C-alpha atoms as an extended CHARMM CRD file, in Angstrom:
* protein
*
        90  EXT
         1         1  UNK       CA             97.9700000000      111.1100000000       86.2360000000  PROA      1               0.0000000000
         2         2  UNK       CA             94.4210000000      110.1640000000       85.2760000000  PROA      2               0.0000000000
         3         3  UNK       CA             95.1910000000      106.7050000000       85.7880000000  PROA      3               0.0000000000
         4         4  UNK       CA             96.4340000000      107.3550000000       89.3220000000  PROA      4               0.0000000000
         5         5  UNK       CA             93.3680000000      109.2610000000       90.3200000000  PROA      5               0.0000000000
         6         6  UNK       CA             91.0970000000      106.6860000000       88.8430000000  PROA      6               0.0000000000
         7         7  UNK       CA             93.1800000000      103.8510000000       90.6810000000  PROA      7               0.0000000000
         8         8  UNK       CA             92.7930000000      105.9330000000       93.8830000000  PROA      8               0.0000000000
         9         9  UNK       CA             89.0470000000      106.0530000000       93.4180000000  PROA      9               0.0000000000
        10        10  UNK       CA             88.8100000000      102.3290000000       92.5840000000  PROA      10              0.0000000000
        11        11  UNK       CA             90.5800000000      101.5850000000       95.9510000000  PROA      11              0.0000000000
        12        12  UNK       CA             88.4390000000      103.7760000000       98.0160000000  PROA      12              0.0000000000
        13        13  UNK       CA             85.4590000000      102.1490000000       96.1850000000  PROA      13              0.0000000000
        14        14  UNK       CA             86.4420000000       98.6820000000       97.2040000000  PROA      14              0.0000000000
        15        15  UNK       CA             86.6070000000       99.7150000000      100.6620000000  PROA      15              0.0000000000
        16        16  UNK       CA             83.0980000000      100.6970000000      100.6390000000  PROA      16              0.0000000000
        17        17  UNK       CA             81.8830000000       97.7820000000       98.5210000000  PROA      17              0.0000000000
        18        18  UNK       CA             79.3600000000       95.4430000000      100.1060000000  PROA      18              0.0000000000
        19        19  UNK       CA             78.8630000000       97.6570000000      103.1640000000  PROA      19              0.0000000000
        20        20  UNK       CA             76.6810000000      100.5280000000      101.6500000000  PROA      20              0.0000000000
        21        21  UNK       CA             75.4730000000      102.1300000000       98.5110000000  PROA      21              0.0000000000
        22        22  UNK       CA             77.4740000000      105.3170000000       97.7250000000  PROA      22              0.0000000000
        23        23  UNK       CA             77.2360000000      107.8600000000       95.1350000000  PROA      23              0.0000000000
        24        24  UNK       CA             80.1300000000      110.0980000000       94.4410000000  PROA      24              0.0000000000
        25        25  UNK       CA             79.3750000000      113.5570000000       93.0110000000  PROA      25              0.0000000000
        26        26  UNK       CA             82.4420000000      113.0050000000       90.4250000000  PROA      26              0.0000000000
        27        27  UNK       CA             84.2610000000      109.7540000000       89.9130000000  PROA      27              0.0000000000
        28        28  UNK       CA             87.3630000000      111.4210000000       88.3000000000  PROA      28              0.0000000000
        29        29  UNK       CA             89.3710000000      114.6110000000       89.1090000000  PROA      29              0.0000000000
        30        30  UNK       CA             91.5700000000      115.8840000000       86.1160000000  PROA      30              0.0000000000
        31        31  UNK       CA             94.6920000000      117.3260000000       87.5900000000  PROA      31              0.0000000000
        32        32  UNK       CA             95.7110000000      118.5430000000       84.2770000000  PROA      32              0.0000000000
        33        33  UNK       CA             99.4450000000      119.1770000000       84.1490000000  PROA      33              0.0000000000
        34        34  UNK       CA            101.0120000000      119.6970000000       87.4400000000  PROA      34              0.0000000000
        35        35  UNK       CA            104.2370000000      121.2860000000       88.2210000000  PROA      35              0.0000000000
        36        36  UNK       CA            106.6600000000      119.8810000000       90.9300000000  PROA      36              0.0000000000
        37        37  UNK       CA            105.4210000000      120.7510000000       94.4450000000  PROA      37              0.0000000000
        38        38  UNK       CA            102.2080000000      122.0690000000       92.8750000000  PROA      38              0.0000000000
        39        39  UNK       CA             98.8600000000      121.9050000000       95.0370000000  PROA      39              0.0000000000
        40        40  UNK       CA             97.5920000000      118.4660000000       94.7920000000  PROA      40              0.0000000000
        41        41  UNK       CA             94.6790000000      118.7870000000       97.1120000000  PROA      41              0.0000000000
        42        42  UNK       CA             91.2280000000      117.5990000000       96.3450000000  PROA      42              0.0000000000
        43        43  UNK       CA             88.1260000000      116.4580000000       97.6170000000  PROA      43              0.0000000000
        44        44  UNK       CA             85.7900000000      113.6010000000       96.7280000000  PROA      44              0.0000000000
        45        45  UNK       CA             82.0550000000      114.4530000000       97.5720000000  PROA      45              0.0000000000
        46        46  UNK       CA             80.1140000000      111.4400000000       98.3800000000  PROA      46              0.0000000000
        47        47  UNK       CA             76.3650000000      110.7120000000       99.5650000000  PROA      47              0.0000000000
        48        48  UNK       CA             75.3670000000      107.6320000000      101.5970000000  PROA      48              0.0000000000
        49        49  UNK       CA             72.5670000000      106.5200000000       99.4000000000  PROA      49              0.0000000000
        50        50  UNK       CA             72.0830000000      103.2740000000      101.7730000000  PROA      50              0.0000000000
        51        51  UNK       CA             69.6400000000      102.7940000000      104.6000000000  PROA      51              0.0000000000
        52        52  UNK       CA             72.2550000000      102.4130000000      107.4540000000  PROA      52              0.0000000000
        53        53  UNK       CA             74.8300000000      104.7020000000      108.7730000000  PROA      53              0.0000000000
        54        54  UNK       CA             78.0040000000      104.4870000000      107.0180000000  PROA      54              0.0000000000
        55        55  UNK       CA             81.2710000000      104.2190000000      109.0350000000  PROA      55              0.0000000000
        56        56  UNK       CA             84.5780000000      104.4030000000      106.9120000000  PROA      56              0.0000000000
        57        57  UNK       CA             87.0070000000      102.2320000000      108.6330000000  PROA      57              0.0000000000
        58        58  UNK       CA             90.0450000000      102.5620000000      106.0780000000  PROA      58              0.0000000000
        59        59  UNK       CA             90.9530000000      104.2920000000      102.9310000000  PROA      59              0.0000000000
        60        60  UNK       CA             94.2250000000      103.7640000000      101.1330000000  PROA      60              0.0000000000
        61        61  UNK       CA             96.0860000000      105.3890000000       97.9830000000  PROA      61              0.0000000000
        62        62  UNK       CA             97.3230000000      103.1290000000       95.4420000000  PROA      62              0.0000000000
        63        63  UNK       CA            100.7980000000      104.4490000000       96.1170000000  PROA      63              0.0000000000
        64        64  UNK       CA            102.5990000000      106.5520000000       98.7760000000  PROA      64              0.0000000000
        65        65  UNK       CA            102.0720000000      109.8780000000       96.5610000000  PROA      65              0.0000000000
        66        66  UNK       CA             98.3460000000      109.7730000000       97.2020000000  PROA      66              0.0000000000
        67        67  UNK       CA             97.1810000000      110.1920000000      100.9020000000  PROA      67              0.0000000000
        68        68  UNK       CA             93.4350000000      110.0750000000      101.6180000000  PROA      68              0.0000000000
        69        69  UNK       CA             91.9330000000      111.6660000000      104.7650000000  PROA      69              0.0000000000
        70        70  UNK       CA             88.4940000000      110.3540000000      105.5010000000  PROA      70              0.0000000000
        71        71  UNK       CA             85.7840000000      111.0980000000      108.2510000000  PROA      71              0.0000000000
        72        72  UNK       CA             86.3950000000      108.0790000000      110.4930000000  PROA      72              0.0000000000
        73        73  UNK       CA             85.1080000000      109.4290000000      113.8340000000  PROA      73              0.0000000000
        74        74  UNK       CA             81.5320000000      110.1040000000      112.6020000000  PROA      74              0.0000000000
        75        75  UNK       CA             78.9190000000      107.8620000000      111.1110000000  PROA      75              0.0000000000
        76        76  UNK       CA             77.2590000000      109.3030000000      107.7600000000  PROA      76              0.0000000000
        77        77  UNK       CA             73.6610000000      108.8100000000      108.0540000000  PROA      77              0.0000000000
        78        78  UNK       CA             71.5240000000      107.8200000000      105.1180000000  PROA      78              0.0000000000
        79        79  UNK       CA             71.0550000000      110.6380000000      102.5470000000  PROA      79              0.0000000000
        80        80  UNK       CA             73.8820000000      112.6890000000      104.1730000000  PROA      80              0.0000000000
        81        81  UNK       CA             76.9530000000      113.7180000000      102.1950000000  PROA      81              0.0000000000
        82        82  UNK       CA             80.5260000000      113.9270000000      103.3680000000  PROA      82              0.0000000000
        83        83  UNK       CA             83.9420000000      114.0410000000      101.5090000000  PROA      83              0.0000000000
        84        84  UNK       CA             87.3660000000      112.2800000000      101.5040000000  PROA      84              0.0000000000
        85        85  UNK       CA             90.2650000000      114.7300000000      100.9980000000  PROA      85              0.0000000000
        86        86  UNK       CA             93.0390000000      113.3470000000       99.0160000000  PROA      86              0.0000000000
        87        87  UNK       CA             96.4000000000      114.8740000000       98.8690000000  PROA      87              0.0000000000
        88        88  UNK       CA             98.5830000000      113.9020000000       95.7570000000  PROA      88              0.0000000000
        89        89  UNK       CA            102.2360000000      114.8030000000       96.1900000000  PROA      89              0.0000000000
        90        90  UNK       CA            103.4920000000      116.2600000000       93.0000000000  PROA      90              0.0000000000
């Protein structure tokens, strides 16, 4: 489970690589032990630490069981924070 979340984080990080500097509040979310159909919704909060507005063009999970939802319509200004919602289908 931890590897799945870490994999998702790595995929999301590569999307941002090279474009801006981003600092995540927490890089890993430990779901612990999830039962079947349990709530798998989490948020990854980040801050645009670059000097240009940040526009997220794409974010993908490492498999079909993790689905990210990201702020694609609004640029995130330098110093501002936002989040990526991730739904894990347990």
